[in-house]
Amino acid sequence: MKKALTIVIGFIHDFAAGCWAATVLGVYWLSIQTVPIEIRGIMLGLKKQLFYAGIGCVILVFAMGAGRSFTYVTDVYGPDAERIRRKMLIMKHVLLIVIFGLGTYWQYTIVFK
């Protein structure tokens, strides 16, 4: 059961990260469209929905990432490789947190400017 849970949590974590990226691109794409004044309110509503969906995705990524840390098997590759893997994992997550933060801020400025 733990192996299945590990796979499901990892899938949701990765899928939510991809969905977040799609919301960022969706908001950007909607913002560069030339639309008649009559439907600008609808476009703004759609951009807001994508922004909040993106926030939900970030929350899901963090929650599943926390769950992943409890289900991950340790020392799969041996102690030396495991130390390097953990160090690289920390660097990756620092970079991705910066990307999530900047991307969400960029979305916010597009939607609520």
Short mmCIF file of N, CA, C and O in Angstrom, two decimals:
data_model
loop_
_atom_site.label_atom_id
_atom_site.label_comp_id
_atom_site.label_asym_id
_atom_site.label_seq_id
_atom_site.Cartn_x
_atom_site.Cartn_y
_atom_site.Cartn_z
N MET A 1 0.82 -1.20 0.00
CA MET A 1 0.00 0.00 0.00
C MET A 1 0.86 1.26 0.00
O MET A 1 0.53 2.24 -0.64
N LYS A 2 1.99 1.24 0.74
CA LYS A 2 2.85 2.41 0.80
C LYS A 2 3.46 2.74 -0.56
O LYS A 2 3.58 3.91 -0.92
N LYS A 3 3.80 1.71 -1.35
CA LYS A 3 4.36 1.96 -2.68
C LYS A 3 3.32 2.63 -3.59
O LYS A 3 3.65 3.56 -4.32
N ALA A 4 2.09 2.16 -3.52
CA ALA A 4 1.04 2.76 -4.33
C ALA A 4 0.79 4.21 -3.91
O ALA A 4 0.63 5.09 -4.76
N LEU A 5 0.79 4.46 -2.61
CA LEU A 5 0.60 5.82 -2.11
C LEU A 5 1.74 6.72 -2.57
O LEU A 5 1.52 7.87 -2.96
N THR A 6 2.96 6.21 -2.55
CA THR A 6 4.13 6.97 -3.00
C THR A 6 3.97 7.37 -4.46
O THR A 6 4.25 8.51 -4.85
N ILE A 7 3.51 6.44 -5.28
CA ILE A 7 3.34 6.72 -6.71
C ILE A 7 2.23 7.75 -6.93
O ILE A 7 2.39 8.70 -7.70
N VAL A 8 1.10 7.60 -6.23
CA VAL A 8 -0.02 8.53 -6.39
C VAL A 8 0.36 9.93 -5.93
O VAL A 8 0.08 10.93 -6.62
N ILE A 9 1.02 10.03 -4.78
CA ILE A 9 1.45 11.34 -4.28
C ILE A 9 2.42 12.00 -5.24
O ILE A 9 2.31 13.19 -5.54
N GLY A 10 3.38 11.23 -5.75
CA GLY A 10 4.34 11.78 -6.71
C GLY A 10 3.66 12.25 -7.98
O GLY A 10 4.00 13.31 -8.53
N PHE A 11 2.68 11.47 -8.46
CA PHE A 11 1.95 11.86 -9.68
C PHE A 11 1.18 13.16 -9.46
O PHE A 11 1.24 14.07 -10.29
N ILE A 12 0.46 13.25 -8.35
CA ILE A 12 -0.32 14.47 -8.07
C ILE A 12 0.61 15.67 -7.93
O ILE A 12 0.33 16.76 -8.43
N HIS A 13 1.74 15.48 -7.26
CA HIS A 13 2.74 16.55 -7.08
C HIS A 13 3.21 17.08 -8.44
O HIS A 13 3.18 18.28 -8.69
N ASP A 14 3.61 16.18 -9.32
CA ASP A 14 4.11 16.58 -10.63
C ASP A 14 3.01 17.14 -11.52
O ASP A 14 3.21 18.13 -12.24
N PHE A 15 1.83 16.54 -11.47
CA PHE A 15 0.71 17.01 -12.28
C PHE A 15 0.27 18.41 -11.86
O PHE A 15 0.01 19.27 -12.71
N ALA A 16 0.22 18.66 -10.56
CA ALA A 16 -0.17 20.00 -10.07
C ALA A 16 0.86 21.04 -10.48
O ALA A 16 0.50 22.18 -10.80
N ALA A 17 2.13 20.68 -10.48
CA ALA A 17 3.17 21.62 -10.92
C ALA A 17 2.97 21.97 -12.39
O ALA A 17 3.08 23.14 -12.79
N GLY A 18 2.67 20.98 -13.21
CA GLY A 18 2.40 21.24 -14.62
C GLY A 18 1.15 22.08 -14.83
O GLY A 18 1.12 22.97 -15.69
N CYS A 19 0.12 21.81 -14.03
CA CYS A 19 -1.11 22.61 -14.13
C CYS A 19 -0.85 24.06 -13.73
O CYS A 19 -1.41 24.98 -14.33
N TRP A 20 0.00 24.27 -12.71
CA TRP A 20 0.34 25.64 -12.32
C TRP A 20 0.99 26.36 -13.50
O TRP A 20 0.63 27.51 -13.82
N ALA A 21 1.93 25.70 -14.15
CA ALA A 21 2.60 26.32 -15.30
C ALA A 21 1.59 26.65 -16.40
O ALA A 21 1.67 27.70 -17.04
N ALA A 22 0.62 25.78 -16.60
CA ALA A 22 -0.42 26.03 -17.60
C ALA A 22 -1.26 27.25 -17.24
O ALA A 22 -1.66 28.02 -18.12
N THR A 23 -1.53 27.46 -15.94
CA THR A 23 -2.31 28.64 -15.55
C THR A 23 -1.52 29.91 -15.80
O THR A 23 -2.09 30.92 -16.20
N VAL A 24 -0.21 29.85 -15.57
CA VAL A 24 0.63 31.04 -15.84
C VAL A 24 0.59 31.37 -17.32
O VAL A 24 0.36 32.52 -17.71
N LEU A 25 0.78 30.36 -18.15
CA LEU A 25 0.74 30.60 -19.60
C LEU A 25 -0.64 31.02 -20.06
O LEU A 25 -0.77 31.87 -20.95
N GLY A 26 -1.69 30.46 -19.46
CA GLY A 26 -3.06 30.83 -19.82
C GLY A 26 -3.35 32.28 -19.50
O GLY A 26 -3.94 33.01 -20.32
N VAL A 27 -2.95 32.73 -18.32
CA VAL A 27 -3.16 34.14 -17.95
C VAL A 27 -2.39 35.05 -18.90
O VAL A 27 -2.91 36.07 -19.36
N TYR A 28 -1.14 34.68 -19.20
CA TYR A 28 -0.35 35.50 -20.12
C TYR A 28 -1.01 35.56 -21.49
O TYR A 28 -1.16 36.63 -22.08
N TRP A 29 -1.42 34.40 -22.01
CA TRP A 29 -2.02 34.34 -23.34
C TRP A 29 -3.29 35.18 -23.40
O TRP A 29 -3.51 35.92 -24.36
N LEU A 30 -4.13 35.09 -22.37
CA LEU A 30 -5.35 35.89 -22.34
C LEU A 30 -5.04 37.38 -22.27
O LEU A 30 -5.77 38.20 -22.81
N SER A 31 -3.95 37.73 -21.60
CA SER A 31 -3.63 39.15 -21.43
C SER A 31 -3.12 39.81 -22.70
O SER A 31 -3.19 41.03 -22.83
N ILE A 32 -2.60 39.02 -23.63
CA ILE A 32 -2.07 39.63 -24.86
C ILE A 32 -3.09 39.64 -26.00
O ILE A 32 -2.79 40.12 -27.09
N GLN A 33 -4.30 39.11 -25.74
CA GLN A 33 -5.34 39.08 -26.76
C GLN A 33 -6.00 40.46 -26.88
O GLN A 33 -6.21 41.14 -25.88
N THR A 34 -6.31 40.83 -28.09
CA THR A 34 -7.09 42.04 -28.34
C THR A 34 -8.55 41.64 -28.37
O THR A 34 -8.96 40.84 -29.21
N VAL A 35 -9.30 42.19 -27.42
CA VAL A 35 -10.72 41.80 -27.32
C VAL A 35 -11.58 43.05 -27.31
O VAL A 35 -11.16 44.12 -26.86
N PRO A 36 -12.80 42.93 -27.80
CA PRO A 36 -13.73 44.06 -27.76
C PRO A 36 -14.03 44.44 -26.29
O PRO A 36 -13.98 43.60 -25.40
N ILE A 37 -14.34 45.68 -26.11
CA ILE A 37 -14.60 46.18 -24.75
C ILE A 37 -15.76 45.44 -24.07
O ILE A 37 -15.79 45.31 -22.86
N GLU A 38 -16.69 44.92 -24.87
CA GLU A 38 -17.85 44.23 -24.31
C GLU A 38 -17.49 42.96 -23.55
O GLU A 38 -18.21 42.54 -22.65
N ILE A 39 -16.39 42.31 -23.92
CA ILE A 39 -16.06 41.05 -23.25
C ILE A 39 -14.82 41.15 -22.35
O ILE A 39 -14.33 40.14 -21.86
N ARG A 40 -14.35 42.34 -22.12
CA ARG A 40 -13.19 42.50 -21.24
C ARG A 40 -13.47 42.02 -19.82
O ARG A 40 -12.60 41.47 -19.17
N GLY A 41 -14.67 42.22 -19.36
CA GLY A 41 -15.05 41.75 -18.03
C GLY A 41 -15.02 40.23 -17.94
O GLY A 41 -14.59 39.66 -16.93
N ILE A 42 -15.45 39.59 -19.01
CA ILE A 42 -15.43 38.12 -19.05
C ILE A 42 -13.98 37.63 -19.06
O ILE A 42 -13.64 36.68 -18.35
N MET A 43 -13.14 38.29 -19.83
CA MET A 43 -11.72 37.91 -19.88
C MET A 43 -11.06 38.10 -18.51
O MET A 43 -10.27 37.26 -18.09
N LEU A 44 -11.39 39.20 -17.84
CA LEU A 44 -10.82 39.43 -16.51
C LEU A 44 -11.28 38.33 -15.55
O LEU A 44 -10.48 37.82 -14.77
N GLY A 45 -12.55 37.97 -15.64
CA GLY A 45 -13.05 36.89 -14.78
C GLY A 45 -12.33 35.58 -15.05
O GLY A 45 -12.00 34.83 -14.12
N LEU A 46 -12.08 35.29 -16.31
CA LEU A 46 -11.37 34.07 -16.68
C LEU A 46 -9.93 34.11 -16.17
O LEU A 46 -9.42 33.10 -15.65
N LYS A 47 -9.28 35.26 -16.30
CA LYS A 47 -7.91 35.38 -15.79
C LYS A 47 -7.87 35.20 -14.28
O LYS A 47 -6.96 34.56 -13.75
N LYS A 48 -8.86 35.75 -13.57
CA LYS A 48 -8.92 35.58 -12.12
C LYS A 48 -9.11 34.11 -11.75
O LYS A 48 -8.47 33.61 -10.82
N GLN A 49 -9.98 33.41 -12.49
CA GLN A 49 -10.19 31.99 -12.22
C GLN A 49 -8.90 31.19 -12.43
O GLN A 49 -8.57 30.31 -11.63
N LEU A 50 -8.18 31.50 -13.48
CA LEU A 50 -6.91 30.82 -13.72
C LEU A 50 -5.89 31.14 -12.63
O LEU A 50 -5.14 30.26 -12.20
N PHE A 51 -5.86 32.40 -12.18
CA PHE A 51 -4.94 32.78 -11.11
C PHE A 51 -5.24 31.98 -9.85
O PHE A 51 -4.33 31.42 -9.23
N TYR A 52 -6.50 31.92 -9.45
CA TYR A 52 -6.85 31.19 -8.22
C TYR A 52 -6.66 29.69 -8.39
O TYR A 52 -6.28 29.00 -7.44
N ALA A 53 -6.88 29.17 -9.58
CA ALA A 53 -6.58 27.76 -9.84
C ALA A 53 -5.09 27.51 -9.69
O ALA A 53 -4.66 26.47 -9.15
N GLY A 54 -4.28 28.48 -10.14
CA GLY A 54 -2.83 28.37 -9.98
C GLY A 54 -2.42 28.36 -8.51
O GLY A 54 -1.53 27.59 -8.10
N ILE A 55 -3.07 29.20 -7.70
CA ILE A 55 -2.79 29.20 -6.26
C ILE A 55 -3.14 27.83 -5.67
O ILE A 55 -2.40 27.28 -4.86
N GLY A 56 -4.27 27.28 -6.08
CA GLY A 56 -4.66 25.94 -5.62
C GLY A 56 -3.64 24.89 -6.02
O GLY A 56 -3.32 23.99 -5.24
N CYS A 57 -3.11 25.01 -7.22
CA CYS A 57 -2.08 24.08 -7.68
C CYS A 57 -0.81 24.19 -6.83
O CYS A 57 -0.21 23.17 -6.48
N VAL A 58 -0.41 25.41 -6.50
CA VAL A 58 0.77 25.60 -5.66
C VAL A 58 0.55 24.95 -4.30
O VAL A 58 1.44 24.26 -3.76
N ILE A 59 -0.61 25.15 -3.72
CA ILE A 59 -0.92 24.54 -2.42
C ILE A 59 -0.87 23.01 -2.54
O ILE A 59 -0.31 22.33 -1.66
N LEU A 60 -1.40 22.48 -3.61
CA LEU A 60 -1.37 21.03 -3.83
C LEU A 60 0.04 20.52 -4.02
O LEU A 60 0.42 19.47 -3.48
N VAL A 61 0.87 21.26 -4.74
CA VAL A 61 2.28 20.88 -4.93
C VAL A 61 2.98 20.82 -3.58
O VAL A 61 3.69 19.85 -3.28
N PHE A 62 2.79 21.84 -2.75
CA PHE A 62 3.44 21.85 -1.43
C PHE A 62 2.92 20.73 -0.55
O PHE A 62 3.70 20.06 0.14
N ALA A 63 1.61 20.50 -0.55
CA ALA A 63 1.03 19.45 0.29
C ALA A 63 1.53 18.06 -0.15
O ALA A 63 1.91 17.24 0.70
N MET A 64 1.52 17.82 -1.43
CA MET A 64 1.98 16.51 -1.92
C MET A 64 3.48 16.37 -1.77
O MET A 64 3.99 15.28 -1.53
N GLY A 65 4.21 17.47 -1.87
CA GLY A 65 5.65 17.43 -1.63
C GLY A 65 5.96 17.05 -0.20
O GLY A 65 6.88 16.27 0.08
N ALA A 66 5.17 17.58 0.73
CA ALA A 66 5.34 17.20 2.14
C ALA A 66 5.00 15.73 2.31
O ALA A 66 5.72 15.00 3.02
N GLY A 67 3.95 15.27 1.66
CA GLY A 67 3.59 13.86 1.73
C GLY A 67 4.66 12.97 1.11
O GLY A 67 4.93 11.87 1.60
N ARG A 68 5.27 13.46 0.06
CA ARG A 68 6.35 12.72 -0.59
C ARG A 68 7.53 12.49 0.35
O ARG A 68 8.16 11.45 0.32
N SER A 69 7.82 13.48 1.18
CA SER A 69 8.96 13.35 2.08
C SER A 69 8.73 12.26 3.12
O SER A 69 9.69 11.69 3.64
N PHE A 70 7.47 11.94 3.41
CA PHE A 70 7.18 10.88 4.38
C PHE A 70 7.11 9.49 3.74
O PHE A 70 7.20 8.49 4.43
N THR A 71 6.93 9.44 2.43
CA THR A 71 6.77 8.14 1.78
C THR A 71 8.01 7.73 0.98
O THR A 71 8.06 6.60 0.49
N TYR A 72 8.99 8.60 0.85
CA TYR A 72 10.15 8.28 0.02
C TYR A 72 11.04 7.27 0.73
O TYR A 72 11.33 7.38 1.92
N VAL A 73 11.50 6.29 -0.02
CA VAL A 73 12.40 5.28 0.52
C VAL A 73 13.81 5.86 0.57
O VAL A 73 14.28 6.46 -0.39
N THR A 74 14.49 5.69 1.69
CA THR A 74 15.83 6.26 1.84
C THR A 74 16.90 5.26 1.39
O THR A 74 16.68 4.05 1.38
N ASP A 75 18.04 5.78 1.05
CA ASP A 75 19.23 5.01 0.66
C ASP A 75 18.98 4.02 -0.48
O ASP A 75 19.48 2.90 -0.47
N VAL A 76 18.23 4.45 -1.47
CA VAL A 76 17.97 3.61 -2.63
C VAL A 76 19.24 3.41 -3.44
O VAL A 76 19.52 2.31 -3.91
N TYR A 77 20.05 4.44 -3.56
CA TYR A 77 21.23 4.41 -4.42
C TYR A 77 22.53 4.21 -3.65
O TYR A 77 23.60 4.30 -4.21
N GLY A 78 22.45 3.99 -2.36
CA GLY A 78 23.65 3.88 -1.54
C GLY A 78 23.91 5.18 -0.82
O GLY A 78 23.45 6.25 -1.24
N PRO A 79 24.66 5.12 0.29
CA PRO A 79 24.85 6.32 1.14
C PRO A 79 25.53 7.50 0.43
O PRO A 79 25.14 8.64 0.61
N ASP A 80 26.56 7.24 -0.38
CA ASP A 80 27.26 8.34 -1.05
C ASP A 80 26.38 9.03 -2.08
O ASP A 80 26.29 10.25 -2.13
N ALA A 81 25.75 8.22 -2.91
CA ALA A 81 24.86 8.79 -3.93
C ALA A 81 23.65 9.46 -3.28
O ALA A 81 23.16 10.48 -3.78
N GLU A 82 23.21 8.93 -2.16
CA GLU A 82 22.04 9.50 -1.47
C GLU A 82 22.36 10.90 -0.93
O GLU A 82 21.53 11.80 -0.98
N ARG A 83 23.56 11.12 -0.43
CA ARG A 83 23.96 12.46 0.04
C ARG A 83 23.95 13.46 -1.10
O ARG A 83 23.45 14.57 -0.97
N ILE A 84 24.49 13.06 -2.24
CA ILE A 84 24.51 13.95 -3.41
C ILE A 84 23.09 14.21 -3.90
O ILE A 84 22.73 15.33 -4.22
N ARG A 85 22.27 13.15 -3.93
CA ARG A 85 20.87 13.30 -4.38
C ARG A 85 20.11 14.26 -3.49
O ARG A 85 19.39 15.13 -3.97
N ARG A 86 20.29 14.15 -2.19
CA ARG A 86 19.60 15.04 -1.27
C ARG A 86 20.06 16.49 -1.43
O ARG A 86 19.24 17.41 -1.40
N LYS A 87 21.35 16.69 -1.62
CA LYS A 87 21.87 18.05 -1.82
C LYS A 87 21.29 18.65 -3.10
O LYS A 87 20.84 19.79 -3.11
N MET A 88 21.26 17.87 -4.16
CA MET A 88 20.70 18.36 -5.42
C MET A 88 19.19 18.58 -5.32
O MET A 88 18.66 19.51 -5.92
N LEU A 89 18.53 17.75 -4.55
CA LEU A 89 17.09 17.91 -4.34
C LEU A 89 16.79 19.22 -3.61
O LEU A 89 15.84 19.93 -3.96
N ILE A 90 17.61 19.56 -2.64
CA ILE A 90 17.44 20.83 -1.92
C ILE A 90 17.64 22.00 -2.87
O ILE A 90 16.84 22.94 -2.90
N MET A 91 18.71 21.94 -3.68
CA MET A 91 18.97 23.03 -4.64
C MET A 91 17.82 23.15 -5.64
O MET A 91 17.40 24.25 -5.98
N LYS A 92 17.31 22.02 -6.11
CA LYS A 92 16.20 22.04 -7.06
C LYS A 92 14.97 22.70 -6.43
O LYS A 92 14.31 23.52 -7.07
N HIS A 93 14.69 22.35 -5.19
CA HIS A 93 13.50 22.91 -4.55
C HIS A 93 13.64 24.40 -4.24
O HIS A 93 12.66 25.14 -4.34
N VAL A 94 14.83 24.84 -3.90
CA VAL A 94 15.03 26.28 -3.71
C VAL A 94 14.78 27.01 -5.02
O VAL A 94 14.07 28.02 -5.06
N LEU A 95 15.34 26.49 -6.11
CA LEU A 95 15.12 27.10 -7.43
C LEU A 95 13.64 27.10 -7.81
O LEU A 95 13.11 28.11 -8.27
N LEU A 96 12.97 25.98 -7.58
CA LEU A 96 11.56 25.89 -7.96
C LEU A 96 10.66 26.77 -7.09
O LEU A 96 9.67 27.31 -7.58
N ILE A 97 11.02 26.94 -5.82
CA ILE A 97 10.23 27.85 -4.98
C ILE A 97 10.38 29.29 -5.48
O ILE A 97 9.40 30.04 -5.53
N VAL A 98 11.57 29.65 -5.92
CA VAL A 98 11.77 30.98 -6.51
C VAL A 98 10.95 31.12 -7.79
O VAL A 98 10.27 32.13 -8.01
N ILE A 99 10.96 30.08 -8.63
CA ILE A 99 10.19 30.12 -9.87
C ILE A 99 8.69 30.20 -9.58
O ILE A 99 7.98 31.00 -10.20
N PHE A 100 8.20 29.40 -8.64
CA PHE A 100 6.79 29.46 -8.26
C PHE A 100 6.44 30.86 -7.74
O PHE A 100 5.40 31.42 -8.10
N GLY A 101 7.29 31.41 -6.90
CA GLY A 101 7.02 32.74 -6.34
C GLY A 101 6.99 33.82 -7.40
O GLY A 101 6.06 34.63 -7.46
N LEU A 102 8.01 33.84 -8.26
CA LEU A 102 8.07 34.86 -9.31
C LEU A 102 6.94 34.68 -10.33
O LEU A 102 6.33 35.66 -10.77
N GLY A 103 6.66 33.44 -10.69
CA GLY A 103 5.58 33.18 -11.64
C GLY A 103 4.22 33.57 -11.10
O GLY A 103 3.40 34.15 -11.81
N THR A 104 3.98 33.27 -9.83
CA THR A 104 2.70 33.65 -9.23
C THR A 104 2.60 35.16 -9.08
O THR A 104 1.53 35.74 -9.31
N TYR A 105 3.70 35.81 -8.72
CA TYR A 105 3.69 37.28 -8.64
C TYR A 105 3.42 37.88 -10.02
O TYR A 105 2.65 38.84 -10.14
N TRP A 106 4.04 37.33 -11.05
CA TRP A 106 3.83 37.82 -12.41
C TRP A 106 2.36 37.66 -12.81
O TRP A 106 1.76 38.57 -13.36
N GLN A 107 1.78 36.49 -12.48
CA GLN A 107 0.36 36.27 -12.75
C GLN A 107 -0.47 37.34 -12.03
O GLN A 107 -1.38 37.91 -12.61
N TYR A 108 -0.16 37.57 -10.78
CA TYR A 108 -0.90 38.54 -9.98
C TYR A 108 -0.85 39.92 -10.62
O TYR A 108 -1.87 40.60 -10.72
N THR A 109 0.34 40.34 -11.07
CA THR A 109 0.45 41.67 -11.68
C THR A 109 -0.32 41.76 -12.99
O THR A 109 -0.84 42.82 -13.33
N ILE A 110 -0.39 40.67 -13.73
CA ILE A 110 -1.16 40.68 -14.98
C ILE A 110 -2.64 40.77 -14.70
O ILE A 110 -3.37 41.53 -15.34
N VAL A 111 -3.11 40.00 -13.73
CA VAL A 111 -4.55 39.92 -13.46
C VAL A 111 -5.06 41.14 -12.72
O VAL A 111 -6.11 41.69 -13.04
N PHE A 112 -4.33 41.61 -11.73
CA PHE A 112 -4.83 42.66 -10.84
C PHE A 112 -4.14 44.00 -11.02
O PHE A 112 -4.14 44.81 -10.10
N LYS A 113 -3.55 44.27 -12.18
CA LYS A 113 -2.86 45.55 -12.38
C LYS A 113 -3.80 46.71 -12.49
O LYS A 113 -4.91 46.67 -12.80
#
